[in-house]
mmCIF file of C-alpha atoms in Angstrom:
data_model
loop_
_atom_site.group_PDB
_atom_site.id
_atom_site.type_symbol
_atom_site.label_atom_id
_atom_site.label_comp_id
_atom_site.label_asym_id
_atom_site.label_seq_id
_atom_site.Cartn_x
_atom_site.Cartn_y
_atom_site.Cartn_z
ATOM 1 C CA MET A 1 -0.230 0.070 0.110
ATOM 2 C CA MET A 2 2.741 2.279 0.849
ATOM 3 C CA HIS A 3 4.378 1.652 -2.499
ATOM 4 C CA LEU A 4 1.294 2.082 -4.411
ATOM 5 C CA THR A 5 0.836 5.583 -2.494
ATOM 6 C CA ALA A 6 4.207 6.658 -3.475
ATOM 7 C CA PHE A 7 3.678 5.455 -7.114
ATOM 8 C CA ASN A 8 0.291 7.322 -7.309
ATOM 9 C CA ARG A 9 2.080 10.611 -6.162
ATOM 10 C CA ALA A 10 4.822 10.306 -8.415
ATOM 11 C CA GLU A 11 2.036 9.674 -11.270
ATOM 12 C CA GLN A 12 0.568 12.844 -10.265
ATOM 13 C CA GLY A 13 3.840 14.522 -11.183
ATOM 14 C CA HIS A 14 4.086 17.136 -8.309
ATOM 15 C CA ILE A 15 7.225 15.393 -6.683
ATOM 16 C CA LEU A 16 8.906 15.071 -9.904
ATOM 17 C CA THR A 17 8.540 18.441 -11.230
ATOM 18 C CA PRO A 18 12.164 19.472 -12.289
ATOM 19 C CA ARG A 19 13.675 22.594 -11.214
ATOM 20 C CA LEU A 20 13.285 25.394 -13.721
ATOM 21 C CA GLU A 21 16.458 26.157 -15.987
ATOM 22 C CA THR A 22 17.663 29.680 -16.382
ATOM 23 C CA PRO A 23 18.201 31.145 -19.885
ATOM 24 C CA PHE A 24 22.089 30.658 -19.198
ATOM 25 C CA HIS A 25 21.813 26.892 -18.077
ATOM 26 C CA ASP A 26 23.214 25.431 -21.140
ATOM 27 C CA ARG A 27 26.510 27.297 -21.099
ATOM 28 C CA LEU A 28 26.598 26.427 -17.190
ATOM 29 C CA ALA A 29 25.995 22.989 -17.717
ATOM 30 C CA ALA A 30 28.597 22.579 -20.502
ATOM 31 C CA LEU A 31 31.223 24.063 -18.132
ATOM 32 C CA SER A 32 30.305 22.118 -14.940
ATOM 33 C CA GLU A 33 32.796 19.871 -13.710
ATOM 34 C CA THR A 34 31.357 19.200 -10.332
ATOM 35 C CA ASN A 35 27.640 18.944 -11.223
ATOM 36 C CA ASP A 36 26.736 20.434 -7.786
ATOM 37 C CA TRP A 37 23.330 22.081 -8.301
ATOM 38 C CA TYR A 38 20.891 23.480 -5.684
ATOM 39 C CA SER A 39 17.353 25.299 -5.830
ATOM 40 C CA TRP A 40 17.399 28.787 -6.030
ATOM 41 C CA ALA A 41 13.751 30.249 -6.084
ATOM 42 C CA GLY A 42 12.752 27.135 -7.953
ATOM 43 C CA TYR A 43 15.280 27.452 -10.464
ATOM 44 C CA LYS A 44 18.614 25.089 -11.056
ATOM 45 C CA ALA A 45 21.536 27.045 -9.699
ATOM 46 C CA PRO A 46 25.335 25.833 -9.175
ATOM 47 C CA HIS A 47 27.063 25.573 -5.864
ATOM 48 C CA SER A 48 30.098 25.707 -7.745
ATOM 49 C CA ILE A 49 31.361 25.022 -11.201
ATOM 50 C CA PHE A 50 34.744 23.743 -11.206
ATOM 51 C CA ASP A 51 36.420 24.489 -7.870
ATOM 52 C CA THR A 52 35.053 26.847 -5.086
ATOM 53 C CA GLU A 53 38.535 28.158 -3.972
ATOM 54 C CA LEU A 54 39.575 28.880 -7.347
ATOM 55 C CA GLU A 55 36.302 30.140 -8.294
ATOM 56 C CA TYR A 56 36.477 32.665 -5.295
ATOM 57 C CA PHE A 57 40.141 33.716 -6.568
ATOM 58 C CA ALA A 58 38.757 34.343 -9.882
ATOM 59 C CA ILE A 59 36.445 37.077 -8.261
ATOM 60 C CA ARG A 60 39.470 38.688 -6.451
ATOM 61 C CA SER A 61 42.339 38.230 -9.036
ATOM 62 C CA THR A 62 40.733 38.220 -12.639
ATOM 63 C CA SER A 63 36.894 38.018 -13.027
ATOM 64 C CA ALA A 64 33.848 35.657 -12.863
ATOM 65 C CA LEU A 65 30.642 35.641 -14.535
ATOM 66 C CA PHE A 66 27.709 34.536 -11.978
ATOM 67 C CA ASP A 67 24.188 33.710 -13.176
ATOM 68 C CA ILE A 68 21.826 36.000 -11.300
ATOM 69 C CA SER A 69 18.464 35.197 -13.442
ATOM 70 C CA PRO A 70 16.770 33.469 -10.488
ATOM 71 C CA MET A 71 16.712 36.957 -8.456
ATOM 72 C CA VAL A 72 13.271 38.043 -8.235
ATOM 73 C CA LYS A 73 12.680 40.857 -10.501
ATOM 74 C CA TYR A 74 9.457 43.116 -10.699
ATOM 75 C CA ARG A 75 8.737 45.981 -13.215
ATOM 76 C CA ILE A 76 6.717 48.696 -11.770
ATOM 77 C CA ARG A 77 5.456 51.573 -14.195
ATOM 78 C CA GLY A 78 2.989 54.400 -14.225
ATOM 79 C CA SER A 79 2.318 57.879 -13.419
ATOM 80 C CA ASP A 80 2.537 57.196 -9.599
ATOM 81 C CA ALA A 81 5.240 54.659 -9.837
ATOM 82 C CA ALA A 82 7.746 56.941 -7.725
ATOM 83 C CA ARG A 83 5.335 57.896 -5.221
ATOM 84 C CA TYR A 84 4.210 54.327 -4.865
ATOM 85 C CA LEU A 85 7.781 53.048 -4.346
ATOM 86 C CA ASN A 86 8.057 55.991 -2.061
ATOM 87 C CA ARG A 87 5.403 54.728 0.156
ATOM 88 C CA LEU A 88 6.435 51.146 0.003
ATOM 89 C CA THR A 89 10.225 51.521 0.645
ATOM 90 C CA VAL A 90 12.336 52.958 3.463
ATOM 91 C CA ARG A 91 14.622 55.001 1.346
ATOM 92 C CA ASP A 92 13.636 58.308 -0.647
ATOM 93 C CA VAL A 93 13.055 57.553 -4.298
ATOM 94 C CA ALA A 94 12.740 60.874 -4.973
ATOM 95 C CA LYS A 95 16.482 61.180 -4.553
ATOM 96 C CA LEU A 96 17.078 58.518 -7.117
ATOM 97 C CA GLY A 97 17.897 59.931 -10.369
ATOM 98 C CA VAL A 98 16.913 58.280 -13.688
ATOM 99 C CA GLY A 99 19.604 55.934 -14.758
ATOM 100 C CA ARG A 100 20.727 55.256 -11.058
ATOM 101 C CA VAL A 101 20.343 52.325 -8.824
ATOM 102 C CA HIS A 102 20.294 52.073 -4.853
ATOM 103 C CA TYR A 103 20.050 49.459 -2.436
ATOM 104 C CA THR A 104 16.809 49.621 -0.236
ATOM 105 C CA ALA A 105 14.389 47.602 2.037
ATOM 106 C CA TRP A 106 10.808 47.392 2.826
ATOM 107 C CA CYS A 107 8.842 46.809 5.992
ATOM 108 C CA ASP A 108 5.351 45.751 7.174
ATOM 109 C CA ASP A 109 3.433 48.219 9.174
ATOM 110 C CA HIS A 110 5.158 47.043 12.350
ATOM 111 C CA GLY A 111 8.545 48.111 10.790
ATOM 112 C CA HIS A 112 9.694 44.653 10.635
ATOM 113 C CA VAL A 113 11.855 44.086 7.112
ATOM 114 C CA LEU A 114 10.078 42.276 4.523
ATOM 115 C CA ASP A 115 13.065 42.017 2.335
ATOM 116 C CA ASP A 116 15.884 44.147 1.042
ATOM 117 C CA GLY A 117 16.914 44.437 -2.628
ATOM 118 C CA THR A 118 18.068 47.051 -5.576
ATOM 119 C CA LEU A 119 15.902 49.388 -7.188
ATOM 120 C CA PHE A 120 16.667 50.440 -10.707
ATOM 121 C CA ARG A 121 15.265 53.702 -12.071
ATOM 122 C CA LEU A 122 15.066 52.922 -15.885
ATOM 123 C CA ALA A 123 12.923 55.696 -16.556
ATOM 124 C CA THR A 124 11.015 58.673 -14.878
ATOM 125 C CA ASP A 125 7.933 56.550 -14.279
ATOM 126 C CA ASP A 126 9.581 52.970 -15.028
ATOM 127 C CA PHE A 127 11.606 50.965 -12.169
ATOM 128 C CA ARG A 128 12.919 47.418 -11.742
ATOM 129 C CA LEU A 129 13.090 46.021 -8.151
ATOM 130 C CA CYS A 130 15.037 43.319 -7.741
ATOM 131 C CA CYS A 131 15.146 41.115 -4.434
ATOM 132 C CA GLN A 132 15.716 37.642 -2.996
ATOM 133 C CA GLU A 133 11.856 36.627 -1.970
ATOM 134 C CA ARG A 134 8.769 36.843 -3.933
ATOM 135 C CA HIS A 135 6.400 39.634 -2.932
ATOM 136 C CA LEU A 136 3.880 40.065 -5.593
ATOM 137 C CA PRO A 137 0.559 39.921 -3.445
ATOM 138 C CA TRP A 138 2.208 42.310 -0.976
ATOM 139 C CA LEU A 139 3.367 44.813 -3.763
ATOM 140 C CA LEU A 140 -0.116 44.612 -5.463
ATOM 141 C CA ASP A 141 -2.002 45.088 -2.032
ATOM 142 C CA SER A 142 0.095 47.998 -1.206
ATOM 143 C CA ALA A 143 -0.769 49.696 -4.772
ATOM 144 C CA GLY A 144 -4.276 50.661 -3.801
ATOM 145 C CA GLY A 145 -5.011 54.178 -4.870
ATOM 146 C CA PHE A 146 -1.675 54.367 -6.955
ATOM 147 C CA SER A 147 -1.816 54.434 -10.628
ATOM 148 C CA VAL A 148 0.844 52.023 -11.158
ATOM 149 C CA GLU A 149 1.356 48.677 -13.140
ATOM 150 C CA ILE A 150 3.214 45.823 -11.481
ATOM 151 C CA SER A 151 4.339 42.705 -13.263
ATOM 152 C CA GLU A 152 6.936 39.929 -12.103
ATOM 153 C CA GLU A 153 9.444 39.701 -15.041
ATOM 154 C CA THR A 154 11.826 36.899 -13.408
ATOM 155 C CA ALA A 155 11.482 34.682 -16.169
ATOM 156 C CA GLU A 156 11.421 36.969 -19.051
ATOM 157 C CA ILE A 157 14.733 38.752 -17.987
ATOM 158 C CA ALA A 158 18.162 37.047 -18.121
ATOM 159 C CA ALA A 159 20.789 38.648 -15.588
ATOM 160 C CA VAL A 160 24.383 37.700 -14.891
ATOM 161 C CA ALA A 161 26.684 39.299 -12.586
ATOM 162 C CA LEU A 162 30.570 40.164 -14.102
ATOM 163 C CA GLN A 163 32.668 40.751 -10.969
ATOM 164 C CA GLY A 164 36.353 41.106 -10.461
ATOM 165 C CA PRO A 165 39.455 43.428 -11.241
ATOM 166 C CA THR A 166 39.348 42.641 -14.921
ATOM 167 C CA ALA A 167 35.504 43.057 -15.370
ATOM 168 C CA PHE A 168 35.698 46.495 -16.983
ATOM 169 C CA ALA A 169 38.355 45.110 -19.499
ATOM 170 C CA VAL A 170 36.170 42.057 -20.499
ATOM 171 C CA LEU A 171 33.288 44.635 -21.042
ATOM 172 C CA GLU A 172 35.541 46.877 -23.174
ATOM 173 C CA ALA A 173 36.999 43.984 -25.161
ATOM 174 C CA ALA A 174 33.548 42.962 -25.719
ATOM 175 C CA GLY A 175 32.597 46.077 -27.650
ATOM 176 C CA PHE A 176 30.408 48.009 -25.048
ATOM 177 C CA ALA A 177 31.466 51.381 -25.987
ATOM 178 C CA SER A 178 31.649 54.073 -23.402
ATOM 179 C CA ILE A 179 31.312 51.592 -20.638
ATOM 180 C CA GLU A 180 34.318 53.331 -18.802
ATOM 181 C CA THR A 181 31.584 56.335 -17.966
ATOM 182 C CA LEU A 182 29.596 54.296 -16.121
ATOM 183 C CA LYS A 183 29.699 55.177 -12.509
ATOM 184 C CA PRO A 184 29.319 53.025 -9.197
ATOM 185 C CA PHE A 185 25.407 52.571 -9.145
ATOM 186 C CA GLN A 186 24.815 54.046 -12.510
ATOM 187 C CA LEU A 187 23.044 51.972 -15.582
ATOM 188 C CA ALA A 188 22.910 52.445 -19.075
ATOM 189 C CA GLU A 189 21.580 50.758 -22.333
ATOM 190 C CA PHE A 190 23.867 49.355 -24.824
ATOM 191 C CA PRO A 191 23.363 47.506 -28.098
ATOM 192 C CA HIS A 192 23.283 44.008 -28.139
ATOM 193 C CA ALA A 193 22.324 41.590 -31.082
ATOM 194 C CA ASP A 194 18.960 43.038 -32.407
ATOM 195 C CA GLY A 195 17.951 44.793 -29.057
ATOM 196 C CA SER A 196 19.908 46.053 -26.093
ATOM 197 C CA VAL A 197 21.222 45.052 -22.701
ATOM 198 C CA THR A 198 20.958 46.953 -19.560
ATOM 199 C CA ILE A 199 24.277 47.061 -17.724
ATOM 200 C CA SER A 200 24.525 48.665 -14.051
ATOM 201 C CA ARG A 201 27.846 48.824 -12.159
ATOM 202 C CA THR A 202 26.668 46.966 -9.157
ATOM 203 C CA GLY A 203 27.222 43.818 -7.679
ATOM 204 C CA PHE A 204 27.339 41.624 -4.453
ATOM 205 C CA THR A 205 31.149 41.076 -3.995
ATOM 206 C CA GLY A 206 32.527 44.218 -2.834
ATOM 207 C CA ASP A 207 34.610 44.223 -6.052
ATOM 208 C CA LEU A 208 34.606 46.117 -9.412
ATOM 209 C CA GLY A 209 31.705 44.887 -11.166
ATOM 210 C CA TYR A 210 28.673 44.917 -13.342
ATOM 211 C CA GLU A 211 25.207 43.494 -13.688
ATOM 212 C CA LEU A 212 23.724 42.818 -17.134
ATOM 213 C CA PHE A 213 19.949 42.537 -17.900
ATOM 214 C CA ALA A 214 18.698 41.488 -21.194
ATOM 215 C CA PRO A 215 15.589 39.583 -22.584
ATOM 216 C CA ALA A 216 15.915 35.745 -22.095
ATOM 217 C CA LYS A 217 15.972 35.053 -25.716
ATOM 218 C CA ALA A 218 19.529 37.173 -25.872
ATOM 219 C CA ALA A 219 20.903 35.262 -23.040
ATOM 220 C CA LEU A 220 23.080 32.811 -24.612
ATOM 221 C CA SER A 221 24.377 35.362 -27.302
ATOM 222 C CA LEU A 222 25.170 37.718 -24.369
ATOM 223 C CA TRP A 223 27.151 34.852 -22.380
ATOM 224 C CA ASP A 224 29.189 34.048 -25.327
ATOM 225 C CA ARG A 225 30.011 37.539 -26.155
ATOM 226 C CA LEU A 226 31.256 38.155 -22.670
ATOM 227 C CA TRP A 227 32.988 34.685 -22.739
ATOM 228 C CA THR A 228 34.757 35.178 -25.896
ATOM 229 C CA ALA A 229 35.985 38.738 -24.837
ATOM 230 C CA GLY A 230 36.921 37.302 -21.450
ATOM 231 C CA SER A 231 39.186 34.581 -22.859
ATOM 232 C CA GLY A 232 42.402 36.830 -22.145
ATOM 233 C CA PHE A 233 41.584 38.058 -19.056
ATOM 234 C CA GLY A 234 41.045 35.075 -16.735
ATOM 235 C CA LEU A 235 37.350 35.072 -16.874
ATOM 236 C CA LYS A 236 35.564 32.072 -15.181
ATOM 237 C CA ALA A 237 32.198 30.943 -14.395
ATOM 238 C CA ILE A 238 31.296 30.459 -10.742
ATOM 239 C CA GLY A 239 28.819 29.171 -8.295
ATOM 240 C CA TYR A 240 27.179 30.539 -5.107
ATOM 241 C CA ASP A 241 29.553 29.134 -2.671
ATOM 242 C CA ALA A 242 32.525 31.415 -4.128
ATOM 243 C CA LEU A 243 30.183 34.306 -4.411
ATOM 244 C CA ASN A 244 29.115 33.927 -0.771
ATOM 245 C CA ARG A 245 32.673 34.130 0.361
ATOM 246 C CA ALA A 246 33.084 37.413 -1.255
ATOM 247 C CA ARG A 247 29.688 38.716 -0.098
ATOM 248 C CA ILE A 248 30.805 37.861 3.502
ATOM 249 C CA GLU A 249 34.093 39.782 3.308
ATOM 250 C CA ALA A 250 32.018 42.887 1.643
ATOM 251 C CA GLY A 251 29.975 42.500 4.756
ATOM 252 C CA PHE A 252 26.765 42.137 2.819
ATOM 253 C CA ILE A 253 23.568 40.338 4.240
ATOM 254 C CA VAL A 254 21.534 37.751 2.789
ATOM 255 C CA ALA A 255 17.644 37.359 3.553
ATOM 256 C CA ASN A 256 16.483 34.358 5.320
ATOM 257 C CA ALA A 257 20.147 33.740 6.175
ATOM 258 C CA ASP A 258 21.408 36.480 8.100
ATOM 259 C CA PHE A 259 17.966 37.905 9.075
ATOM 260 C CA ILE A 260 14.514 36.255 8.959
ATOM 261 C CA THR A 261 12.003 38.353 6.719
ATOM 262 C CA ALA A 262 8.824 39.223 8.174
ATOM 263 C CA GLU A 263 6.826 37.040 6.125
ATOM 264 C CA ALA A 264 9.081 33.933 6.679
ATOM 265 C CA ALA A 265 9.357 34.264 10.264
ATOM 266 C CA LEU A 266 7.168 31.785 12.246
ATOM 267 C CA ARG A 267 8.092 33.426 15.732
ATOM 268 C CA ALA A 268 7.463 36.942 16.742
ATOM 269 C CA ASP A 269 10.855 37.292 18.298
ATOM 270 C CA ARG A 270 12.341 36.245 15.123
ATOM 271 C CA GLU A 271 11.270 39.549 13.164
ATOM 272 C CA ARG A 272 13.828 42.367 12.811
ATOM 273 C CA LEU A 273 13.557 46.213 12.346
ATOM 274 C CA PRO A 274 16.069 47.670 10.005
ATOM 275 C CA ASP A 275 18.131 49.100 12.799
ATOM 276 C CA GLU A 276 18.376 45.562 14.164
ATOM 277 C CA ILE A 277 20.284 44.425 11.046
ATOM 278 C CA GLY A 278 22.403 47.239 10.112
ATOM 279 C CA LEU A 279 19.991 48.863 7.771
ATOM 280 C CA ASP A 280 19.271 51.939 9.814
ATOM 281 C CA TRP A 281 21.299 54.072 7.392
ATOM 282 C CA LEU A 282 18.624 53.345 4.610
ATOM 283 C CA VAL A 283 15.734 54.683 6.789
ATOM 284 C CA ASP A 284 15.014 58.430 5.446
ATOM 285 C CA PRO A 285 12.496 59.981 8.412
ATOM 286 C CA GLN A 286 12.287 63.298 6.556
ATOM 287 C CA LYS A 287 10.684 61.672 3.263
ATOM 288 C CA PRO A 288 6.748 61.246 3.065
ATOM 289 C CA TYR A 289 5.141 58.468 4.953
ATOM 290 C CA PHE A 290 6.439 55.059 4.277
ATOM 291 C CA ASN A 291 5.399 51.563 5.634
ATOM 292 C CA GLY A 292 6.656 51.021 9.090
ATOM 293 C CA ARG A 293 7.734 54.417 9.744
ATOM 294 C CA ASP A 294 6.029 55.020 13.104
ATOM 295 C CA ALA A 295 7.259 51.868 14.356
ATOM 296 C CA ILE A 296 10.870 52.438 13.540
ATOM 297 C CA LEU A 297 10.845 55.968 14.781
ATOM 298 C CA LYS A 298 8.893 54.839 17.868
ATOM 299 C CA ALA A 299 11.697 52.217 18.616
ATOM 300 C CA ARG A 300 14.583 54.783 17.918
ATOM 301 C CA THR A 301 12.840 57.234 20.462
ATOM 302 C CA LYS A 302 12.227 54.890 23.269
ATOM 303 C CA GLY A 303 15.193 52.682 22.441
ATOM 304 C CA THR A 304 13.405 49.506 22.593
ATOM 305 C CA PHE A 305 15.674 47.609 19.811
ATOM 306 C CA LYS A 306 16.114 44.108 20.978
ATOM 307 C CA HIS A 307 18.914 42.913 18.508
ATOM 308 C CA VAL A 308 21.821 43.918 16.658
ATOM 309 C CA LEU A 309 23.701 42.494 13.582
ATOM 310 C CA VAL A 310 27.557 42.727 14.048
ATOM 311 C CA GLY A 311 30.874 41.860 12.232
ATOM 312 C CA LEU A 312 33.129 39.730 14.292
ATOM 313 C CA GLU A 313 36.906 38.768 14.101
ATOM 314 C CA ILE A 314 37.406 35.580 15.898
ATOM 315 C CA GLU A 315 40.864 34.243 16.935
ATOM 316 C CA GLY A 316 42.186 31.191 14.896
ATOM 317 C CA ASN A 317 41.576 29.971 11.357
ATOM 318 C CA ILE A 318 38.483 27.545 11.928
ATOM 319 C CA PRO A 319 35.206 29.370 10.275
ATOM 320 C CA ALA A 320 32.494 29.594 12.871
ATOM 321 C CA GLU A 321 29.619 29.123 10.691
ATOM 322 C CA GLY A 322 26.490 28.456 12.937
ATOM 323 C CA ALA A 323 28.246 28.973 16.203
ATOM 324 C CA ILE A 324 26.821 30.315 19.477
ATOM 325 C CA VAL A 325 28.098 33.617 20.762
ATOM 326 C CA TYR A 326 28.557 33.956 24.618
ATOM 327 C CA HIS A 327 29.560 36.809 26.821
ATOM 328 C CA ARG A 328 32.337 35.837 29.380
ATOM 329 C CA GLY A 329 31.999 32.270 27.805
ATOM 330 C CA LYS A 330 28.831 31.376 29.786
ATOM 331 C CA LYS A 331 26.109 33.735 28.934
ATOM 332 C CA GLU A 332 24.436 32.764 25.503
ATOM 333 C CA VAL A 333 23.915 36.053 23.682
ATOM 334 C CA GLY A 334 23.620 35.403 19.849
ATOM 335 C CA LEU A 335 24.375 33.405 16.821
ATOM 336 C CA VAL A 336 26.810 33.559 14.018
ATOM 337 C CA THR A 337 25.029 33.661 10.487
ATOM 338 C CA ALA A 338 27.950 33.440 8.094
ATOM 339 C CA ALA A 339 31.576 32.894 8.505
ATOM 340 C CA ILE A 340 34.800 32.176 6.523
ATOM 341 C CA TRP A 341 38.578 32.434 6.733
ATOM 342 C CA SER A 342 38.993 35.175 4.539
ATOM 343 C CA PRO A 343 41.913 34.790 2.263
ATOM 344 C CA LEU A 344 42.073 38.523 1.320
ATOM 345 C CA ALA A 345 42.023 40.075 4.935
ATOM 346 C CA LYS A 346 43.882 37.252 6.413
ATOM 347 C CA ARG A 347 41.156 37.071 9.203
ATOM 348 C CA ASN A 348 38.471 34.740 10.594
ATOM 349 C CA ILE A 349 35.465 36.949 10.145
ATOM 350 C CA ALA A 350 31.783 36.318 10.777
ATOM 351 C CA ILE A 351 28.463 38.070 10.665
ATOM 352 C CA ALA A 352 26.282 37.522 13.824
ATOM 353 C CA THR A 353 23.087 38.367 15.222
ATOM 354 C CA LEU A 354 23.325 39.031 19.041
ATOM 355 C CA SER A 355 20.629 40.228 21.858
ATOM 356 C CA ARG A 356 21.172 43.763 22.900
ATOM 357 C CA PRO A 357 22.860 45.162 24.887
ATOM 358 C CA TYR A 358 25.744 42.704 23.477
ATOM 359 C CA GLY A 359 27.264 43.649 20.474
ATOM 360 C CA ALA A 360 25.793 47.162 21.023
ATOM 361 C CA SER A 361 26.744 48.749 24.545
ATOM 362 C CA VAL A 362 28.778 45.504 25.646
ATOM 363 C CA THR A 363 31.302 44.349 23.387
ATOM 364 C CA ASP A 364 33.969 42.996 25.703
ATOM 365 C CA ASN A 365 34.572 39.297 26.596
ATOM 366 C CA LEU A 366 32.638 37.855 23.540
ATOM 367 C CA TRP A 367 33.415 33.949 22.822
ATOM 368 C CA VAL A 368 32.146 31.677 20.117
ATOM 369 C CA GLU A 369 31.561 28.000 20.607
ATOM 370 C CA ILE A 370 33.034 26.194 17.435
ATOM 371 C CA TYR A 371 33.036 22.354 16.869
ATOM 372 C CA ALA A 372 35.760 21.119 14.614
ATOM 373 C CA MET A 373 36.363 17.646 13.288
ATOM 374 C CA ARG A 374 39.536 16.396 14.357
ATOM 375 C CA GLU A 375 40.332 12.869 13.224
ATOM 376 C CA LEU A 376 36.652 11.422 13.255
ATOM 377 C CA GLN A 377 35.667 13.294 16.398
ATOM 378 C CA TYR A 378 34.498 16.725 17.067
ATOM 379 C CA GLN A 379 36.380 19.019 19.205
ATOM 380 C CA LYS A 380 34.544 21.817 21.182
ATOM 381 C CA LEU A 381 36.688 25.136 20.810
ATOM 382 C CA MET A 382 35.910 28.397 22.577
ATOM 383 C CA LYS A 383 37.469 31.113 20.639
ATOM 384 C CA ARG A 384 37.610 34.973 21.605
ATOM 385 C CA ALA A 385 35.747 37.240 19.321
ATOM 386 C CA ARG A 386 35.782 41.064 18.847
ATOM 387 C CA VAL A 387 33.059 43.512 17.334
ATOM 388 C CA VAL A 388 34.600 44.980 14.052
ATOM 389 C CA SER A 389 33.136 47.301 11.451
ATOM 390 C CA ARG A 390 31.974 46.053 7.928
ATOM 391 C CA PRO A 391 33.029 45.562 5.308
ATOM 392 C CA PHE A 392 35.911 43.424 6.369
ATOM 393 C CA VAL A 393 37.433 43.993 2.925
ATOM 394 C CA LYS A 394 37.272 47.435 1.381
ATOM 395 C CA LEU A 395 38.724 47.651 -2.248
ATOM 396 C CA ASP A 396 39.306 51.109 -3.962
ATOM 397 C CA ARG A 397 38.823 49.340 -7.214
ATOM 398 C CA ARG A 398 35.105 48.839 -6.667
ATOM 399 C CA SER A 399 34.546 52.710 -7.048
ATOM 400 C CA ALA A 400 37.472 53.777 -8.780
ATOM 401 C CA MET A 401 36.681 56.209 -11.774
ATOM 402 C CA PRO A 402 37.728 55.487 -14.700
ATOM 403 C CA PRO A 403 37.644 51.783 -13.789
ATOM 404 C CA GLY A 404 40.976 50.146 -13.871
ATOM 405 C CA ARG A 405 41.800 47.556 -16.735
ATOM 406 C CA PHE A 406 44.147 45.347 -14.425
#
């Protein structure tokens, strides 16, 4: 009977539904040596392509291509698009010029962060919002009273990140004329095939880098154009594991990894206000009313924040991923959400969420509990940690104008 039930379920197909393939999948699959895939927003995405260590060093030493097509993309258009987005997000959209990008976040009415992402102003009344999670019902529910059209274009738009010191040289060699004029957080349209590609000087590595957006039908020709141009500049395809190392060095956070989004939180104490995850600098209290404003400002006035997200430097060289953080080695005060031994900083670094006042006014005598495998046995290690500023690594080439060819 159990076998029959399993067979019937398989016949229905819902447990055999394959993961979607991105527009770049054929190129990634042809290059993949590790065959190490995971599910990103329902898409098949690589943990690695050939070797995580070497992929990381491609980001920092030459350049790397990372498929970001599964990133959720919303198109928001209409005469009220800017006013709507200013009501939705915590940052002042009126200050975002056409052809510019900014990092932002949005909250529920209690001030808890629903997600963070990047907002691209393609034209006066035309925006693209990119983020980690899907929010179409929330976006639509928030649009009442605004003359605005909202649609998800994740499947229609292919996107790839080109990151690393030779990224500009690759684009220049690929024939993207005047790419050297593109400033950090600026975007522009460039001819490609029978249409165009949108290129922004943005990325998730803290390095010199760009993100390219094109219609899905133009994905393979765009990849081939970059791959051919990059042959003399050490261009490699990479997976998420290498990208994750770079983003930790840059001090960037990931939704539902370093913090739990308000929609995903199952317990009330897991939700976070912007100030509790290091996003206080995004909040513009001087702009018109936005979702969560009153709750955020009330917490600031009364000093009722319960958590803080911090950077840690930990003694030794064993990464502390998932480690518990203690004060004086006894009182549990938080958790490490991301950690690596940084090859670039030559430090053992981590991002951690702590219960205030620890990590805020109390920063002394912090310890992390690491379990290291030693000859088939786990050894408990208590290592000292100190709060340090993020980013852990700051590269001048990220914002240099004009960008270097390296």
